[in-house]
PDB file of C-alpha atoms and ligand atoms in Angstrom:
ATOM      1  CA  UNK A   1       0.000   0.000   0.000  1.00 96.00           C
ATOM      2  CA  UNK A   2       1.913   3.318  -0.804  1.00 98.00           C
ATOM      3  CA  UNK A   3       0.589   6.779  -0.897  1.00 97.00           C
ATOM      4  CA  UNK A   4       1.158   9.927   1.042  1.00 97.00           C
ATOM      5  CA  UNK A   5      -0.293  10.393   4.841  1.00 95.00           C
ATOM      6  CA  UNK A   6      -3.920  10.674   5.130  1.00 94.00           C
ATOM      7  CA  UNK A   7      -4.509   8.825   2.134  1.00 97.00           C
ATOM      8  CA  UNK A   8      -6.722   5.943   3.724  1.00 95.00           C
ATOM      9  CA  UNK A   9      -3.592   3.548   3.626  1.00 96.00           C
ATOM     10  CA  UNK A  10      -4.347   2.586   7.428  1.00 94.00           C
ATOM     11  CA  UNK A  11      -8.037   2.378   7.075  1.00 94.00           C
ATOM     12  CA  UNK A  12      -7.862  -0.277   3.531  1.00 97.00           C
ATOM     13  CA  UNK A  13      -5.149  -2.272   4.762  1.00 97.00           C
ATOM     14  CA  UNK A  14      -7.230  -3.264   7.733  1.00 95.00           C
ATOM     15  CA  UNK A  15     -10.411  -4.028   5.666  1.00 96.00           C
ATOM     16  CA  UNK A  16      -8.250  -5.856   3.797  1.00 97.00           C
ATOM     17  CA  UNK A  17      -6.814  -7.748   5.891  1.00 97.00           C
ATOM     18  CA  UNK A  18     -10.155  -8.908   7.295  1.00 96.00           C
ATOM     19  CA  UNK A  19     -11.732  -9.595   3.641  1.00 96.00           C
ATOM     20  CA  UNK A  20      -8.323 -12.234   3.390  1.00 96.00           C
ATOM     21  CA  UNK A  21      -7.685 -13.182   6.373  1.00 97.00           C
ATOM     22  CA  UNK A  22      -4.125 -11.923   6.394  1.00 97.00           C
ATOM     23  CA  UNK A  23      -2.592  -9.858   8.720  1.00 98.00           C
ATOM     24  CA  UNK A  24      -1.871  -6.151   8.115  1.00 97.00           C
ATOM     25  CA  UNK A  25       1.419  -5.301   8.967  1.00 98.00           C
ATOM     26  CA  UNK A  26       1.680  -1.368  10.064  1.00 97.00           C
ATOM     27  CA  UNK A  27       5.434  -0.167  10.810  1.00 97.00           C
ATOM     28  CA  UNK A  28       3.743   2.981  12.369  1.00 95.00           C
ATOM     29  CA  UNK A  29       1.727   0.692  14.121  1.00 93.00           C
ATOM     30  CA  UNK A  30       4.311  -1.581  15.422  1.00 95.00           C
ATOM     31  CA  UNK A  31       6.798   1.311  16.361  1.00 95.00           C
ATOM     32  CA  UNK A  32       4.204   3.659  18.563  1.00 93.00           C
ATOM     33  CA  UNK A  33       3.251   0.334  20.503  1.00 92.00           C
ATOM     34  CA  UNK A  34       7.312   0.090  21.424  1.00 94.00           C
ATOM     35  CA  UNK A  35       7.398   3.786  22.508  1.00 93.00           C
ATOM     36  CA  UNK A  36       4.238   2.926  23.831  1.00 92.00           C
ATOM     37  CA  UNK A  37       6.271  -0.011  25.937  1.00 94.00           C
ATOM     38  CA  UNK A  38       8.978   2.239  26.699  1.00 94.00           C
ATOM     39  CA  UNK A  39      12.063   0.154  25.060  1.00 92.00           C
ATOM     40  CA  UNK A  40      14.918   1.520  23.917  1.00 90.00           C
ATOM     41  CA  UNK A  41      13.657   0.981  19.925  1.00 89.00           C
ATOM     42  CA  UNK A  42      10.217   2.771  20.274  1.00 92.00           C
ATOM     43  CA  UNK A  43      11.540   5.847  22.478  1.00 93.00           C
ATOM     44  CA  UNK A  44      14.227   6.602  19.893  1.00 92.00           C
ATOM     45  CA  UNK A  45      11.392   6.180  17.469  1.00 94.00           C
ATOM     46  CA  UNK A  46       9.311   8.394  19.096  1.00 94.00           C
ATOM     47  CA  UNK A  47      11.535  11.506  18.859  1.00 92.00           C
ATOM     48  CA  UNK A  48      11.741  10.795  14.667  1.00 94.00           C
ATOM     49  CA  UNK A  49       7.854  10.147  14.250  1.00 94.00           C
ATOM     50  CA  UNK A  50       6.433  13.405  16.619  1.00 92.00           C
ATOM     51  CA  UNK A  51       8.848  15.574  13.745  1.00 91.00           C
ATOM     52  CA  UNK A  52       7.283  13.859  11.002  1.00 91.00           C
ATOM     53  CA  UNK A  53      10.582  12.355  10.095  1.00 95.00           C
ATOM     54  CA  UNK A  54      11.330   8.768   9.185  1.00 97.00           C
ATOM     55  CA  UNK A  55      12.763   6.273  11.392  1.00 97.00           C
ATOM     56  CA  UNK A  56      16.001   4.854   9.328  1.00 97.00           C
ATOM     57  CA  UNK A  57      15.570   2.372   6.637  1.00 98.00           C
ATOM     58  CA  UNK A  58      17.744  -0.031   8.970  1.00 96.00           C
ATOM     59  CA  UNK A  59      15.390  -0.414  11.902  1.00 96.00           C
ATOM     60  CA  UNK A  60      12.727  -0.458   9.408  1.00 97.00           C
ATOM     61  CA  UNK A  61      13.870  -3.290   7.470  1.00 97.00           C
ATOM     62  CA  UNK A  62      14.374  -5.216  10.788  1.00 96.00           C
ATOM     63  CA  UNK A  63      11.088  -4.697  11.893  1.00 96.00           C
ATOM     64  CA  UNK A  64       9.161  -6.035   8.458  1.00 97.00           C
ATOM     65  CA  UNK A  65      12.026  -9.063   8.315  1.00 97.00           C
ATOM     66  CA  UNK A  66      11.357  -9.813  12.053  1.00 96.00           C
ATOM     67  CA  UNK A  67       7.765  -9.896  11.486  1.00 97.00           C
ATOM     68  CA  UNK A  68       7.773 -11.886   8.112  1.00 97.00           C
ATOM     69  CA  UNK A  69       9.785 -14.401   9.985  1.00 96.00           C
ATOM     70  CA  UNK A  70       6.211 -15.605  11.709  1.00 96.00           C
ATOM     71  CA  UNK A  71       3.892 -18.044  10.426  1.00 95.00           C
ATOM     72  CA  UNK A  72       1.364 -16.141  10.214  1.00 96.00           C
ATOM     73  CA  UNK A  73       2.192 -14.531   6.981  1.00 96.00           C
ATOM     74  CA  UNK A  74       1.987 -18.047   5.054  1.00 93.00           C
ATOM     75  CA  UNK A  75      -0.820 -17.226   2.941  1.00 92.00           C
ATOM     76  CA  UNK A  76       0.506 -13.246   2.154  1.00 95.00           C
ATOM     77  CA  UNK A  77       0.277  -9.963   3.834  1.00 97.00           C
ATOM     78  CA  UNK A  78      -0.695  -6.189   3.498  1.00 98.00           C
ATOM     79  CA  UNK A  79       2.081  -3.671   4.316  1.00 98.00           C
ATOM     80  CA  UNK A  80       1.148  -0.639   5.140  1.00 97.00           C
ATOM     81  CA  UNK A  81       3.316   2.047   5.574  1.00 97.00           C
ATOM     82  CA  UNK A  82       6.267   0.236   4.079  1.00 98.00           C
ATOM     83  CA  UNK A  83       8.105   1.255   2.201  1.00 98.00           C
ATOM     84  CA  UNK A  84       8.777   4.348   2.322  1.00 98.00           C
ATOM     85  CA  UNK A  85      12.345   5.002   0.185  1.00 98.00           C
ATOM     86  CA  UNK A  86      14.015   2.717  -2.351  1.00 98.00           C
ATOM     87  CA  UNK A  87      16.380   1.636   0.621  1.00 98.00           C
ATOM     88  CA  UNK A  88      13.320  -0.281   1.772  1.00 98.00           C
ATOM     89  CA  UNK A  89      11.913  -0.994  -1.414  1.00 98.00           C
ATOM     90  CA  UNK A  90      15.095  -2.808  -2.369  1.00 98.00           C
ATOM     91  CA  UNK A  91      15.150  -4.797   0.917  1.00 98.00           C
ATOM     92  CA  UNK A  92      11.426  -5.770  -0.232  1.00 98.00           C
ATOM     93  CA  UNK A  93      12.099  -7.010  -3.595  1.00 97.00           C
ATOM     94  CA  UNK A  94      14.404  -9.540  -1.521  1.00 97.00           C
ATOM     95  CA  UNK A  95      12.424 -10.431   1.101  1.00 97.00           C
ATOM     96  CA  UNK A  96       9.637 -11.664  -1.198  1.00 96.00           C
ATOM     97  CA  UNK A  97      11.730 -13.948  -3.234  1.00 91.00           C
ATOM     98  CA  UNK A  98      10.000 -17.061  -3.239  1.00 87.00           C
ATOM     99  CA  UNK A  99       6.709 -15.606  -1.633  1.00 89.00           C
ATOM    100  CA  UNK A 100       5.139 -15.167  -5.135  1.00 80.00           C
ATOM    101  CA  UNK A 101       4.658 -11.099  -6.285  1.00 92.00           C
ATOM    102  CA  UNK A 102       4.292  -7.956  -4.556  1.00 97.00           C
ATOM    103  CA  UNK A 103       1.228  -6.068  -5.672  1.00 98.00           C
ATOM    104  CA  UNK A 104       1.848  -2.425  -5.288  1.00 98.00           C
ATOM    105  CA  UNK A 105      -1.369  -0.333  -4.646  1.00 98.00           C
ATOM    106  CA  UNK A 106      -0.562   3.413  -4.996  1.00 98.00           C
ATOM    107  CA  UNK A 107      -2.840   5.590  -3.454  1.00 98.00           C
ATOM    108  CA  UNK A 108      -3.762   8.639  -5.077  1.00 97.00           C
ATOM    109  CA  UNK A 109      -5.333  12.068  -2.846  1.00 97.00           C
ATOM    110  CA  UNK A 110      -5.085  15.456  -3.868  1.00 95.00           C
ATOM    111  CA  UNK A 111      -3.004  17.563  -1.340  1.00 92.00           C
ATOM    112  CA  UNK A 112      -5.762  19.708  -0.135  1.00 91.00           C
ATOM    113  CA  UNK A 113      -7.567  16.637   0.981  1.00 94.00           C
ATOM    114  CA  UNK A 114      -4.663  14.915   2.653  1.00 94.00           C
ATOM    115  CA  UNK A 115      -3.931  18.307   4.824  1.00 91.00           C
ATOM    116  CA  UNK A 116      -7.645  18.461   5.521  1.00 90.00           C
ATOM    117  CA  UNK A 117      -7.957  14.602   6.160  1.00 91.00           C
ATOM    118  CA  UNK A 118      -4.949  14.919   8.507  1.00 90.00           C
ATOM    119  CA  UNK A 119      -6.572  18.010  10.157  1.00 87.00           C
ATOM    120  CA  UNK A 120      -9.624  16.391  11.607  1.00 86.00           C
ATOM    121  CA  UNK A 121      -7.932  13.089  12.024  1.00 90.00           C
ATOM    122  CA  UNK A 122      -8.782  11.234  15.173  1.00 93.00           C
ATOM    123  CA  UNK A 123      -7.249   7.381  16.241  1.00 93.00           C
ATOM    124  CA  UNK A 124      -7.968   5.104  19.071  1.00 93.00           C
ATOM    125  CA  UNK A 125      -5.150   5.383  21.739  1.00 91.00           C
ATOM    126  CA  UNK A 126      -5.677   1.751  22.175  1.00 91.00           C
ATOM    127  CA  UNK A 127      -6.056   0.176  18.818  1.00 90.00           C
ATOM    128  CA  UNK A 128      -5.424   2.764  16.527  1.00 88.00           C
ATOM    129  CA  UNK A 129      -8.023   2.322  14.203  1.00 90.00           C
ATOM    130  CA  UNK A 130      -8.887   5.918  12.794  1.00 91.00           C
ATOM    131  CA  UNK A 131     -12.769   7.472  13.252  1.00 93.00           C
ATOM    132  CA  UNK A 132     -14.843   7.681  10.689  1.00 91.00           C
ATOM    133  CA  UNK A 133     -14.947  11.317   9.949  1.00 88.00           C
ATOM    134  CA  UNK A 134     -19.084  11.110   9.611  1.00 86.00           C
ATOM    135  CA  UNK A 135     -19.353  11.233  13.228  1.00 89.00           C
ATOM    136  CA  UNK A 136     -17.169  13.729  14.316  1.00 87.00           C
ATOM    137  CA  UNK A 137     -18.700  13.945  18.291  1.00 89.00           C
ATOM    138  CA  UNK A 138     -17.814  11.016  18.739  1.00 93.00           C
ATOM    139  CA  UNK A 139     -15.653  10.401  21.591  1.00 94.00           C
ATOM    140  CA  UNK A 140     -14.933   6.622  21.979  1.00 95.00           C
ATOM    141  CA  UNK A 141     -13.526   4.327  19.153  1.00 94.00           C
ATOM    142  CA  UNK A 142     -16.636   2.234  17.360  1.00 92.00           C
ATOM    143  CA  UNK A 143     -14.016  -0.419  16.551  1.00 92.00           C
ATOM    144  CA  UNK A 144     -12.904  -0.843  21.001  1.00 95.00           C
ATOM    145  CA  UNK A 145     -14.888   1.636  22.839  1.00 95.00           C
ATOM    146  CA  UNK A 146     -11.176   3.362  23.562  1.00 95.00           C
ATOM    147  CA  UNK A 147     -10.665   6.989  23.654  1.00 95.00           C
ATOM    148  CA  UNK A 148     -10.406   8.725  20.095  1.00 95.00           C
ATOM    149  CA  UNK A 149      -7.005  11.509  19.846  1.00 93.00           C
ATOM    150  CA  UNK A 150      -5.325  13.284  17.884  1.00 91.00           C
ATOM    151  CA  UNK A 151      -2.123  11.876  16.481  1.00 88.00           C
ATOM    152  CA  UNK A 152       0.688  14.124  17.671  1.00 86.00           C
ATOM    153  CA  UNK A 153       1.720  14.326  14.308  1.00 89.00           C
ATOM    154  CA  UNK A 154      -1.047  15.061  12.726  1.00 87.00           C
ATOM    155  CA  UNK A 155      -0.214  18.446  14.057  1.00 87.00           C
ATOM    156  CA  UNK A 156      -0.289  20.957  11.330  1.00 85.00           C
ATOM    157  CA  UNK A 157       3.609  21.575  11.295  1.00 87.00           C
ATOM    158  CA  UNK A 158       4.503  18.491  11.359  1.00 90.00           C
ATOM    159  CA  UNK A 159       2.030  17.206   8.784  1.00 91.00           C
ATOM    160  CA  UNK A 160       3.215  19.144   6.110  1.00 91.00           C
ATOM    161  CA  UNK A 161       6.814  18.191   6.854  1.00 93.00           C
ATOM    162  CA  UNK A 162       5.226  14.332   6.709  1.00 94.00           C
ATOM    163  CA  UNK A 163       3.875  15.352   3.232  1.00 95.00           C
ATOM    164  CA  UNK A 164       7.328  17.262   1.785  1.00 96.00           C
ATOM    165  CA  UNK A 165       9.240  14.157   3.191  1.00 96.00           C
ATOM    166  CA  UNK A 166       6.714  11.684   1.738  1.00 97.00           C
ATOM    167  CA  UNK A 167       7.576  13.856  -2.003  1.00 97.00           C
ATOM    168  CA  UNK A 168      10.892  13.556  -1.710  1.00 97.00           C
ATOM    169  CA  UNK A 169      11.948  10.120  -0.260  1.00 97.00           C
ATOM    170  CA  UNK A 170       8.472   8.260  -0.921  1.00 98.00           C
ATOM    171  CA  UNK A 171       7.279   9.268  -4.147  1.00 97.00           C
ATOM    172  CA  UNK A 172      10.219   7.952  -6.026  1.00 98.00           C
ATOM    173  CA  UNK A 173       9.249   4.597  -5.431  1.00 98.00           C
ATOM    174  CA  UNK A 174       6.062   4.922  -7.769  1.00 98.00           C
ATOM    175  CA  UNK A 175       9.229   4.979 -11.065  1.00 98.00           C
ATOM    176  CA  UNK A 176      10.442   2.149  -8.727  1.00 98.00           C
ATOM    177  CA  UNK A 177       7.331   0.098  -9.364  1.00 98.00           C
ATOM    178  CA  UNK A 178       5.074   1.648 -12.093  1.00 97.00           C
ATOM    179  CA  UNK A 179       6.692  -0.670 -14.788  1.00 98.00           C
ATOM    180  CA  UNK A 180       5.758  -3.883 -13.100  1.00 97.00           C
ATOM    181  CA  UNK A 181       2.108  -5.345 -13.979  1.00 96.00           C
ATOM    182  CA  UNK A 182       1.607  -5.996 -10.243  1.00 97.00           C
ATOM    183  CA  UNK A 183       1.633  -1.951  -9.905  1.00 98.00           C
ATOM    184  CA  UNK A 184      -2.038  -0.091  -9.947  1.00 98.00           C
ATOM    185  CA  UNK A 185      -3.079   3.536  -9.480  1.00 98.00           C
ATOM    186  CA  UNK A 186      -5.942   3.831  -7.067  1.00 98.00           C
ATOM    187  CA  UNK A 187      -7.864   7.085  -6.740  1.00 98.00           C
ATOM    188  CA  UNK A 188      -8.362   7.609  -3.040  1.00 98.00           C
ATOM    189  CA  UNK A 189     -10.661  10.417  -3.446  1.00 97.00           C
ATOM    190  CA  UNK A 190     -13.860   8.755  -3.514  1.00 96.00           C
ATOM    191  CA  UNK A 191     -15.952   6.919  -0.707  1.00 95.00           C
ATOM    192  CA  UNK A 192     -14.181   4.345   1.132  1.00 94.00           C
ATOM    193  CA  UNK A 193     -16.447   1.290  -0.323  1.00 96.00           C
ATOM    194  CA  UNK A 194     -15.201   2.439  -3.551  1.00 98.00           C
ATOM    195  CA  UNK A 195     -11.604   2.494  -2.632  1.00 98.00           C
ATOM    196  CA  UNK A 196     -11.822  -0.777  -1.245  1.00 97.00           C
ATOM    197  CA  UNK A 197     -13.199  -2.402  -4.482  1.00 98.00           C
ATOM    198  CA  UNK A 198     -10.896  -1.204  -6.475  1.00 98.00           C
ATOM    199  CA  UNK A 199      -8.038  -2.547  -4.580  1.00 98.00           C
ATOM    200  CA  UNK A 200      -9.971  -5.773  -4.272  1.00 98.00           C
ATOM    201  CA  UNK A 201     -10.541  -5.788  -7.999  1.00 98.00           C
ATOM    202  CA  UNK A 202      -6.728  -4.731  -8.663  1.00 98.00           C
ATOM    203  CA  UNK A 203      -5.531  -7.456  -6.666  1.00 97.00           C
ATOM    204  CA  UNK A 204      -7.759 -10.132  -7.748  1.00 95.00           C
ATOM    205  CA  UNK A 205      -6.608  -9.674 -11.607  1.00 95.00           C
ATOM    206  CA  UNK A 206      -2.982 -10.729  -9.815  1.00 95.00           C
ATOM    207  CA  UNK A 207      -4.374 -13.328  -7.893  1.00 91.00           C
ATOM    208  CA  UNK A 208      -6.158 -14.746 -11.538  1.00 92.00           C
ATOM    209  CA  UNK A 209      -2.512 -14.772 -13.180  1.00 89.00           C
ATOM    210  CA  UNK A 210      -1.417 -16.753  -9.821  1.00 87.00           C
ATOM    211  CA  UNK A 211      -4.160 -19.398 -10.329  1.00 84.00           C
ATOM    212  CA  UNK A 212      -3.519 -19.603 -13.816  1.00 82.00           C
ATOM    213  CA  UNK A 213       0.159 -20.125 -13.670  1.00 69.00           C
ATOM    214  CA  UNK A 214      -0.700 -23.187 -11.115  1.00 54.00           C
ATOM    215  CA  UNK A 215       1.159 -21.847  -8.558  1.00 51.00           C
TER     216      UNK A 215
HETATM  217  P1  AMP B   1       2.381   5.981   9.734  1.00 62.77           P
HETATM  218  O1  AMP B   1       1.530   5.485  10.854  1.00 62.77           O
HETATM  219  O2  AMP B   1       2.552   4.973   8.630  1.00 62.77           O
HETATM  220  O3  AMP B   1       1.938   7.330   9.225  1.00 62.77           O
HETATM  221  O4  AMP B   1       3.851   6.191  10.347  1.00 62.77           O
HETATM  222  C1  AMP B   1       4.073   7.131  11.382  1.00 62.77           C
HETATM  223  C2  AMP B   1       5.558   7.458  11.469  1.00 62.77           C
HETATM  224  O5  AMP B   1       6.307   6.271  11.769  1.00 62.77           O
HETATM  225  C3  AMP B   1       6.189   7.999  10.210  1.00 62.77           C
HETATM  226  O6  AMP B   1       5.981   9.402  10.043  1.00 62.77           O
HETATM  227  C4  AMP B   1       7.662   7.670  10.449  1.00 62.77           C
HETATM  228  O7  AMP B   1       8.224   8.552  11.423  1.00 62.77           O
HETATM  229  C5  AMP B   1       7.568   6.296  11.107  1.00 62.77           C
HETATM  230  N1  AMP B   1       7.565   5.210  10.084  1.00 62.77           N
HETATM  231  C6  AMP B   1       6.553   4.341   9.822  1.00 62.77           C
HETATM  232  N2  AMP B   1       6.895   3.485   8.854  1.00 62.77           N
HETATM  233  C7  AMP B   1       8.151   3.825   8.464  1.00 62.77           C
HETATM  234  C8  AMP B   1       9.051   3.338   7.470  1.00 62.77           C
HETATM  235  N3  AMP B   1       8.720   2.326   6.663  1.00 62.77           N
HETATM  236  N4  AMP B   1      10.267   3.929   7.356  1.00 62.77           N
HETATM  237  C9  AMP B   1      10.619   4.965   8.156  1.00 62.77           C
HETATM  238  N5  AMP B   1       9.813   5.495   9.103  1.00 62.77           N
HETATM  239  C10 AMP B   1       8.580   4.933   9.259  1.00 62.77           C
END
């Protein structure tokens, strides 16, 4: 899944993952529950993510090899959030020799929208799933019943350094991918039932060539 903040990334891979019944693996995810825990990792984390900066592509990598290593991920996986520079990309491409192809689902939002996304964003401080912006009173997550907050960066400042980064060290991974036929534009300006069929449409084309090849 790859596509600038706010761009839904968090909210598909999760419906997603529940339409497969694969796990959806979130690096943001997994490093605020370390700073969350306090270790060493997540508090040096911490610092990076509240600036809007990335973590480096080292500690990144570990986490996504560390959590491929699990058995769990047998039957495939959605990434979201990862990756985020060719560094990672490259690391990918390795890690899913012999897993069968990476389908790359590039989310596409207009600016204006992400920032205003962004703006009124709220998350669960226990599970992290983000509020659906139709009910914007509400005060406790609908997925959990935990309390909705702001992401501290989803502060303005720091969201449109998320957004300059995301152009200059993200981006380039599109001309990393877009020549592969496992690589699909999304527009992630409509309503999210649309979204989600597209992606499920985009990656069921993929999953056809699979079949057919007998694999
Ligand atoms: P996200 O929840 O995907 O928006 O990620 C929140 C923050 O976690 C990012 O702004 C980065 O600071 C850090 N982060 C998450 N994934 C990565 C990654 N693949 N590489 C570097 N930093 C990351």
């Amino acid at each position: 899944m790859l596509g600038p903040p706010g761009a839904g990334k968090g909210t598909q891979a999760s419906r997603l993952a529940r339409i497969y019944g694969v796990p959806k693996i979130s690096t943001g995810d997994i490093l605020r529950d370390s700073a969350a825990q306090g270790t060493e990792l997540g508090l040096q984390a911490k610092a990076r993510i509240d600036l809007g900066h990335l973590v480096s592509d080292a500690v990144a990598i570990a986490i996504v090899r560390d959590r491929l290593s699990r058995q769990d991920v047998a039957k495939g996986f959605i990434l979201d959030g990862f990756p985020r520079t060719v560094g990672q990309a490259e690391a990918l491409d390795a890690m899913m020799d012999g897993r069968g192809p990476l389908t790359v689902l590039h989310v596409v939002v207009p600016a204006q929208v992400l920032v205003d996304r962004l703006h009124g964003r709220r998350v669960c401080a226990e599970c992290g799933t983000t509020a659906d912006p139709a009910t914007p009173d509400a005060t406790t997550c609908a997925a959990c019943g935990g309390q909705l907050i702001q992401r501290a960066d989803d502060d303005d400042g720091v969201v449109r350094n998320r957004l300059r980064i995301y152009e200059q060290q993200t981006e380039p991974l599109v001309d990393y991918y877009k020549a592969r036929p496992t690589f699909f534009r999304i527009d992630g300006n409509q309503a999210p039932d649309v979204v989600a069929s597209a992606m499920q449409l985009s990656l069921a084309s993929v999953m056809a060539v699979v079949q057919g090849d007998g694999r």
